[in-house]
Short mmCIF file of C-alpha atoms and ligand atoms in Angstrom, two decimals:
data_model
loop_
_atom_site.label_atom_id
_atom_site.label_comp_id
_atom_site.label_asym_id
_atom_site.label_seq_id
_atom_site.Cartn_x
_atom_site.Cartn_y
_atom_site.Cartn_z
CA UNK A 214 0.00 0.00 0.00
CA UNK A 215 1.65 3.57 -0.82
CA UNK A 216 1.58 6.42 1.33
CA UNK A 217 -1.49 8.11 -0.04
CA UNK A 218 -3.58 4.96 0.12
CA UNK A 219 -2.96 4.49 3.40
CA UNK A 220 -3.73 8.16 4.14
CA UNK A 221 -6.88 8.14 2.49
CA UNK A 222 -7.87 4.94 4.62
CA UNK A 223 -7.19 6.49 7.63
CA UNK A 224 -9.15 9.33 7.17
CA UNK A 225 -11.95 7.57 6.18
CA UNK A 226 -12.05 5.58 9.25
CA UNK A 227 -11.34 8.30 11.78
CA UNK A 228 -14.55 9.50 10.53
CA UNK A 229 -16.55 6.44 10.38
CA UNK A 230 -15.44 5.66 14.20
CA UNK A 231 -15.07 9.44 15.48
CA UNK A 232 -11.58 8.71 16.07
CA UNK A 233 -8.72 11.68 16.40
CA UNK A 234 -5.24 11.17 15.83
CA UNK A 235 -3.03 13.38 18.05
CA UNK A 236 0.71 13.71 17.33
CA UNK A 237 3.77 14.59 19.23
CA UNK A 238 6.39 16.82 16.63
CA UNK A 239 9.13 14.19 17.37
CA UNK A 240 6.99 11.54 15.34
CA UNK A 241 7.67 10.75 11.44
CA UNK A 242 6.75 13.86 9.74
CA UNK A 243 4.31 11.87 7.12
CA UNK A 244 1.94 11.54 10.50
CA UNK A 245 1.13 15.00 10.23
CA UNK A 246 -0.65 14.00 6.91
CA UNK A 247 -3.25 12.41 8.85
CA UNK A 248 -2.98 14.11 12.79
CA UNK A 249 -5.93 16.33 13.66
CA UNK A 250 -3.15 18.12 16.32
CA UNK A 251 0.65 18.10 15.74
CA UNK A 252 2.10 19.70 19.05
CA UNK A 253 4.13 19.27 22.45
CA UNK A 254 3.43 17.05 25.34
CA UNK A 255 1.56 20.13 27.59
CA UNK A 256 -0.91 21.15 24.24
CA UNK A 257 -1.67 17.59 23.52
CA UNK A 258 -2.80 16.73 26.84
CA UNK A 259 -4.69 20.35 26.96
CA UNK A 260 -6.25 18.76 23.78
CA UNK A 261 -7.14 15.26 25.09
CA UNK A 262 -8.97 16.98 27.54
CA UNK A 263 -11.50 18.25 26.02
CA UNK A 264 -12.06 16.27 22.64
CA UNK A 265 -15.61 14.59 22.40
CA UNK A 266 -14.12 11.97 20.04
CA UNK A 267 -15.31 8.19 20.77
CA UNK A 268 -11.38 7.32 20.07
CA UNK A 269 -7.85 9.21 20.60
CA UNK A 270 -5.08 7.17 18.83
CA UNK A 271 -1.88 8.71 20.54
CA UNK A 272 0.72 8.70 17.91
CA UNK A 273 3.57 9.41 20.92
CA UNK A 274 4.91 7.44 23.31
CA UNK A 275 3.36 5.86 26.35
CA UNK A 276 3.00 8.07 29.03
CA UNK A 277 1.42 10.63 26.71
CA UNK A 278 -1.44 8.08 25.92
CA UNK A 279 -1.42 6.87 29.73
CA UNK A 280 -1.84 10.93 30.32
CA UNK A 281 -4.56 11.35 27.44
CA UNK A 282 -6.22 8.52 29.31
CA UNK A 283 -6.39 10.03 32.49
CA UNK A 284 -7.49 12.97 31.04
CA UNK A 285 -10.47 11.24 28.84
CA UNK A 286 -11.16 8.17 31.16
CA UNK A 287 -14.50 7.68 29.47
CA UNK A 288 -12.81 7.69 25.55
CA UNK A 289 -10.84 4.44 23.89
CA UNK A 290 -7.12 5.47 23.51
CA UNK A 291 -5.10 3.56 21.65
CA UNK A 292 -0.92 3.33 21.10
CA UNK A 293 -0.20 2.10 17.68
CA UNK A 294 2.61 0.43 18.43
CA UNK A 295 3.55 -1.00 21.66
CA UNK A 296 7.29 -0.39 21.23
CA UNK A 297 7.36 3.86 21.50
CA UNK A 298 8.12 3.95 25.66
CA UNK A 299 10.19 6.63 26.72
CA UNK A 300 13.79 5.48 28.34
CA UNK A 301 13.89 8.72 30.78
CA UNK A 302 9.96 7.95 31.89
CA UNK A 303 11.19 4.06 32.49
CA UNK A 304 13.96 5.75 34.88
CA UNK A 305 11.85 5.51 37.92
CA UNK A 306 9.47 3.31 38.80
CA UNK A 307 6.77 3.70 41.88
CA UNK A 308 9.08 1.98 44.29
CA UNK A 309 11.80 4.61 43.47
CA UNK A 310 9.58 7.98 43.58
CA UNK A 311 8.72 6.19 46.85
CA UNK A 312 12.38 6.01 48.08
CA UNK A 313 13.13 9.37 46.56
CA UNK A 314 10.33 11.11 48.78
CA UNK A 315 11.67 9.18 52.04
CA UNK A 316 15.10 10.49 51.95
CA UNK A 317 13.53 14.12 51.21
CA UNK A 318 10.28 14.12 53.61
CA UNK A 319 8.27 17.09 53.82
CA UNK A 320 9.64 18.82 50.39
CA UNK A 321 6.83 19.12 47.06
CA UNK A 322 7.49 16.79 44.21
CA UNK A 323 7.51 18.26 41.22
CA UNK A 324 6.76 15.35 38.43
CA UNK A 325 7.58 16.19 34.52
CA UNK A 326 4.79 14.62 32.27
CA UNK A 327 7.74 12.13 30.84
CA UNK A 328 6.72 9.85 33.16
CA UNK A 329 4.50 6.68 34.35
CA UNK A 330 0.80 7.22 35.80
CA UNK A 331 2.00 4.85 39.44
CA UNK A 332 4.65 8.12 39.58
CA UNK A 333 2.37 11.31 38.48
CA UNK A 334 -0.21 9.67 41.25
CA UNK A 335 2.83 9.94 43.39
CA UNK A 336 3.96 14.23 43.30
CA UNK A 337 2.12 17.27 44.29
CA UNK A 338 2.42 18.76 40.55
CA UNK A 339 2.99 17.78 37.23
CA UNK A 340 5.24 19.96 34.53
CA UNK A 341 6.12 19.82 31.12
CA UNK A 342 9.06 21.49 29.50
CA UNK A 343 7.02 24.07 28.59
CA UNK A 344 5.92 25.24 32.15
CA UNK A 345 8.27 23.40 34.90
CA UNK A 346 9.98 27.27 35.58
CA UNK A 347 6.16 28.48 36.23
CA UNK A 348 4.55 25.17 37.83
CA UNK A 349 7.68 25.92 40.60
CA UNK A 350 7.55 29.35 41.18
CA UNK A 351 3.60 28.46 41.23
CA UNK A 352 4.55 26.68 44.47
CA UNK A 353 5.92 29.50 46.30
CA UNK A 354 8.27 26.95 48.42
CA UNK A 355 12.34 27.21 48.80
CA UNK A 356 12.66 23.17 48.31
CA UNK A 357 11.33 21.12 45.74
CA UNK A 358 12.08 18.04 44.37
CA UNK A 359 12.25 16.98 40.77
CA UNK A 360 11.43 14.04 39.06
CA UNK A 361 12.79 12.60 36.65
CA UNK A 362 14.97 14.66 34.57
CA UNK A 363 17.76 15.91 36.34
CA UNK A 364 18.51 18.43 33.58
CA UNK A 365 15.25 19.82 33.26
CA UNK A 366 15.56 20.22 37.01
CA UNK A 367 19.13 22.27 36.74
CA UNK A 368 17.41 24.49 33.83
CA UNK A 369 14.43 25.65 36.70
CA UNK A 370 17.62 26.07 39.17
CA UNK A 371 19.44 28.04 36.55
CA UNK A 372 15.98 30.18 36.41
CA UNK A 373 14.86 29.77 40.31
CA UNK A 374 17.86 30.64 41.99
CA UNK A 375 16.05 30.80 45.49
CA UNK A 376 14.52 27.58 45.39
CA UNK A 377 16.40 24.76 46.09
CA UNK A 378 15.84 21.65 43.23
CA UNK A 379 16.47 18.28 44.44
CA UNK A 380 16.45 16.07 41.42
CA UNK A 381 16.62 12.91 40.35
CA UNK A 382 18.99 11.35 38.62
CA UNK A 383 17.14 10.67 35.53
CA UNK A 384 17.72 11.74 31.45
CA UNK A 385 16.74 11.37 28.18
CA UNK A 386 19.68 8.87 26.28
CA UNK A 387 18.53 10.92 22.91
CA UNK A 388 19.23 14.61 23.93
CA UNK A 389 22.33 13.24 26.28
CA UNK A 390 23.95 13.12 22.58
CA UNK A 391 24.09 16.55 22.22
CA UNK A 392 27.41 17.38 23.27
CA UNK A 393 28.78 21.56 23.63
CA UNK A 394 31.14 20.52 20.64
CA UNK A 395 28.56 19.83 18.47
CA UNK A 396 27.53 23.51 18.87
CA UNK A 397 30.71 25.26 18.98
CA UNK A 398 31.27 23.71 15.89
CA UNK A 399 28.39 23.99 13.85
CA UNK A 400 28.46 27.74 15.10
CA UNK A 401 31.83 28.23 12.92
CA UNK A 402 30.30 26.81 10.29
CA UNK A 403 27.24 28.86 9.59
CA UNK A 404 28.08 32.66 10.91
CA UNK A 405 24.70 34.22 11.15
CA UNK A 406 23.03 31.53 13.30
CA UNK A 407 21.50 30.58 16.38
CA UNK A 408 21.12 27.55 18.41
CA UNK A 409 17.75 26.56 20.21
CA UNK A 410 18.26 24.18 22.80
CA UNK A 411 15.60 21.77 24.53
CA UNK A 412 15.72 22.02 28.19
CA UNK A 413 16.70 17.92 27.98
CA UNK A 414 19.84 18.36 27.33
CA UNK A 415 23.01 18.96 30.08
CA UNK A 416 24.12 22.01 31.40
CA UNK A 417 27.02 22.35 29.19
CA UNK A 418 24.75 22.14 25.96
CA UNK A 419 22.34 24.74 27.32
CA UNK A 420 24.75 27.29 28.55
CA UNK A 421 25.77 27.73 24.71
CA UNK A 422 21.93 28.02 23.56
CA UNK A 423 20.72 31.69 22.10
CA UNK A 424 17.13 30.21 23.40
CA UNK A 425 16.38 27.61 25.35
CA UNK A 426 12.81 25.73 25.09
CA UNK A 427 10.10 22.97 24.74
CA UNK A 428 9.82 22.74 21.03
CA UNK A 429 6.60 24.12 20.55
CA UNK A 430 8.25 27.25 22.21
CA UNK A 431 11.02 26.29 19.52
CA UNK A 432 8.55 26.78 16.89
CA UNK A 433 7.75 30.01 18.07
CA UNK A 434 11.00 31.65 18.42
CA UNK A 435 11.59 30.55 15.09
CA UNK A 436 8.41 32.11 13.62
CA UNK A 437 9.27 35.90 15.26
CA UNK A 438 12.76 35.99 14.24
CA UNK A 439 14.75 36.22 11.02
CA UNK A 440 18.08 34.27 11.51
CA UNK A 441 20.01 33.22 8.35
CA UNK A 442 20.27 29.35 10.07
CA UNK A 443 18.94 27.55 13.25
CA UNK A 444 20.68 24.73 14.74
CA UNK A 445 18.54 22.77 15.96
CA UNK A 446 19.39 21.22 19.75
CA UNK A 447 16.51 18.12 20.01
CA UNK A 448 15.01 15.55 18.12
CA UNK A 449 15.05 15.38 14.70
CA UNK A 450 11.45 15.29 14.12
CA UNK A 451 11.17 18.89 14.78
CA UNK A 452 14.19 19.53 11.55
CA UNK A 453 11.79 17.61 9.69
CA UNK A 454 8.76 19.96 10.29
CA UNK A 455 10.83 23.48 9.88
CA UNK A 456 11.77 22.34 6.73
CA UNK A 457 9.03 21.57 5.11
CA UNK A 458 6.91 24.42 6.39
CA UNK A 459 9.88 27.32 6.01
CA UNK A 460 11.28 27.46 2.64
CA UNK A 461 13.51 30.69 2.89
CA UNK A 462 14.99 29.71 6.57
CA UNK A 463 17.83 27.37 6.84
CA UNK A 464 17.43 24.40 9.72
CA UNK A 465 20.22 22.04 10.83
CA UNK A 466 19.85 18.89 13.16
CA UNK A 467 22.89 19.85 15.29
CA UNK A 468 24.20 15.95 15.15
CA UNK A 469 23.01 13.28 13.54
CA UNK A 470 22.56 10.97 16.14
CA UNK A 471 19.71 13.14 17.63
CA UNK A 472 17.07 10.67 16.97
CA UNK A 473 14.65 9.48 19.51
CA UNK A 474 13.90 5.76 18.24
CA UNK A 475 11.22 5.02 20.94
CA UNK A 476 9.06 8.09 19.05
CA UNK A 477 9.52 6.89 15.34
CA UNK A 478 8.34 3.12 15.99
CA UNK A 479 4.94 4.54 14.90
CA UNK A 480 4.42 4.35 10.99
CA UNK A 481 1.46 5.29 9.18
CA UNK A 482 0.37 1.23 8.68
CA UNK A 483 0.61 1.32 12.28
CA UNK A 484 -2.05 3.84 12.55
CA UNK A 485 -4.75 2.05 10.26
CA UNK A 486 -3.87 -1.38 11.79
CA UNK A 487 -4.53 0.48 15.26
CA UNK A 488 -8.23 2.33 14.21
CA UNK A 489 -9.02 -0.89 12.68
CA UNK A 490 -8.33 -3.01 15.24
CA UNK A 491 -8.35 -0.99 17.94
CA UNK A 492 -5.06 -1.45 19.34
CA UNK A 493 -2.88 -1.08 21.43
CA UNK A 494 -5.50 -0.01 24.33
CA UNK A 495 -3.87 2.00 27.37
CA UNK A 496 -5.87 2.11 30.71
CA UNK A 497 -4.69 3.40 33.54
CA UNK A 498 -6.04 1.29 36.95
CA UNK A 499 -8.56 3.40 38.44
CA UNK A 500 -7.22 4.93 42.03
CA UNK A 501 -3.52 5.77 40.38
CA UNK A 502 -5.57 7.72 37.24
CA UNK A 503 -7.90 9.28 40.19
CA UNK A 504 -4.38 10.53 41.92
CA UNK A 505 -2.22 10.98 38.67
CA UNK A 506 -4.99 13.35 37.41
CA UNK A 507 -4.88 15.67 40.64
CA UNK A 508 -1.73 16.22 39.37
CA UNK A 509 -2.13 16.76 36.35
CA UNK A 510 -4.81 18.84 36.50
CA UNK A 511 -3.34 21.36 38.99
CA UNK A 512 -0.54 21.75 35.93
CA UNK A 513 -3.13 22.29 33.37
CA UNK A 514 -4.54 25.43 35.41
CA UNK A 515 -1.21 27.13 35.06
CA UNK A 516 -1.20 28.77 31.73
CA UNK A 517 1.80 27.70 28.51
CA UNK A 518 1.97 24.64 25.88
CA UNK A 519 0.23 25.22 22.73
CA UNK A 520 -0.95 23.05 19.54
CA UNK A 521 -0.87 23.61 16.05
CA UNK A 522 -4.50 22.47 14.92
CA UNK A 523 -4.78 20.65 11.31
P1 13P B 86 8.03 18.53 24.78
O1 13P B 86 7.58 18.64 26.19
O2 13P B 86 8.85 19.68 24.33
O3 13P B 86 6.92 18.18 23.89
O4 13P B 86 9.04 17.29 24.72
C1 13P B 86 8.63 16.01 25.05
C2 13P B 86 9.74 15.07 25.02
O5 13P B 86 9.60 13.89 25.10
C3 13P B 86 11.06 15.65 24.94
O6 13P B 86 11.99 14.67 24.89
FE1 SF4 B 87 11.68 9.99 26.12
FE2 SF4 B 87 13.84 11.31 25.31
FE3 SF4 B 87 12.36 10.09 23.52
FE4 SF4 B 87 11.46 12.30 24.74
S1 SF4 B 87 13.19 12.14 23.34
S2 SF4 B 87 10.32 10.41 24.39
S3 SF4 B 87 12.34 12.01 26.78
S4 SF4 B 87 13.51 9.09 25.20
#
């Protein structure tokens, strides 16, 4: 089956089952072709919320359809393919947060949305990377911890000097391969440039950034400035999109190796095997998505994240 076939099957069963297809911008770009939302992990959650489609196939990984889930208890949402986890999310486990809290009592757990429902039902407050400086200053404490990413946890410290962040000693593998080098050199390269960094990556990588971000606010720093080339510090899927929506602007991946393979198991055949079938369902067991949603909800009523809408 070619591309456009199996576009033009999906589309017609999204419709015949009331079925949306939300996508996160790391996925292959050809998704887009058939997504109803392309956007970060905060917008796409904002959007599960509040869709009054039967189905939600989550073309992401699985803690974003675990979080759609929690968010839409009463809709089907399905996982295409079983493979797309998330290494940083699979860092800690419920036993863990619970060890983590012990050795800090007393001190708000901050929880980023890369992460397993048994853990979200575990913290005070959920963040994305979109929000994590405002869900902490939201707290008004000196001493939080963080959970899992310990680099998204040093960019809040970086921006929160008076609070203390305890983090965890968790990462994403795929922006870990972004190395200061890779920056410093492609900066030689092209002169009039900038580099946009996710908040994923270490220290080092994010001390050289012109503009650090989630990459939705990637996408927007991009759209209100005129730079000859952007070097591009996260996943590849985002290089993907710039390019084929900006003709006159110039995008580079800053290595190649910046490739999250947990988010590109998901192929288009993938998606009509899943609204045909109706797999992979995610549930979430009932008290954890009861506790997990506190969570997230008291996120969701602090404002940032944003979609693009088909
Ligand atoms: P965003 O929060 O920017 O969507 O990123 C999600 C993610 O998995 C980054 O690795
Ligand atoms: Fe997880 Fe990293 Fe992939 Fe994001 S890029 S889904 S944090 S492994």
């Amino acid at each position: 089956m070619t591309n456009s076939q199996l576009i033009e099957e999906i589309k017609a069963l999204k419709k015949e089952k009331n079925a949306i297809i939300l996508a996160h911008c790391y996925q292959n770009a050809e998704i887009d072709e058939v997504a109803d939302f392309v956007g970060d992990s905060l917008g796409l959650s904002k959007l599960a919320s509040k869709t009054d489609a039967d189905i939600i196939v989550f073309a992401g990984v699985y803690f974003m359809a675990e979080t759609a889930k929690i968010l839409s208890p009463n809709k089907k949402v399905l996982l295409p393919n079983l493979k797309s986890g998330c290494n940083m999310a699979d860092m800690i486990d419920l036993r863990m947060v619970k060890e983590f809290k012990a050795k800090h009592p007393d001190i708000p757990l901050v929880c980023y949305v890369n992460s397993t429902a048994e853990v979200k039902a575990e913290c005070d407050i959920c963040c994305t990377s979109a929000n994590a400086i405002e869900v902490v200053k939201s707290l008004g404490v000196n001493k939080v911890l963080f959970a899992p990413d310990c680099y998204l946890g040093s960019w809040v410290q970086y921006n929160l000097p008076d609070v203390e962040i305890i983090s965890y000693p968790g990462y994403c593998p795929t922006h870990l391969r972004i190395a200061p080098d890779d920056i410093i050199k492609m900066k030689e390269k092209y002169k009039n440039s900038v580099a946009l960094v996710h908040p994923e990556c270490r220290k080092e990588v994010v001390k050289l950034a012109d503009f650090t971000g989630s990459t939705t606010q990637i996408f927007d720093y991009i759209k209100k400035t005129d730079f000859e080339t952007y070097i591009i510090c996260t996943e590849k899927g985002v290089v993907d999109r710039l390019k084929r929506d900006y003709k006159t602007k110039n995008f580079v991946l800053v290595n190649d190796k910046v490739i999250c393979h947990n988010m590109k198991q998901n192929t288009l055949h993938d998606i009509l095997n899943s609204l045909k079938y109706e797999n992979y369902e995610v549930n979430v067991e009932e008290s954890v998505a009861k506790r997990a949603l506190k969570s997230i909800d008291k996120m969701i009523s602090i404002k940032g994240g944003k979609v693009s809408v088909n």
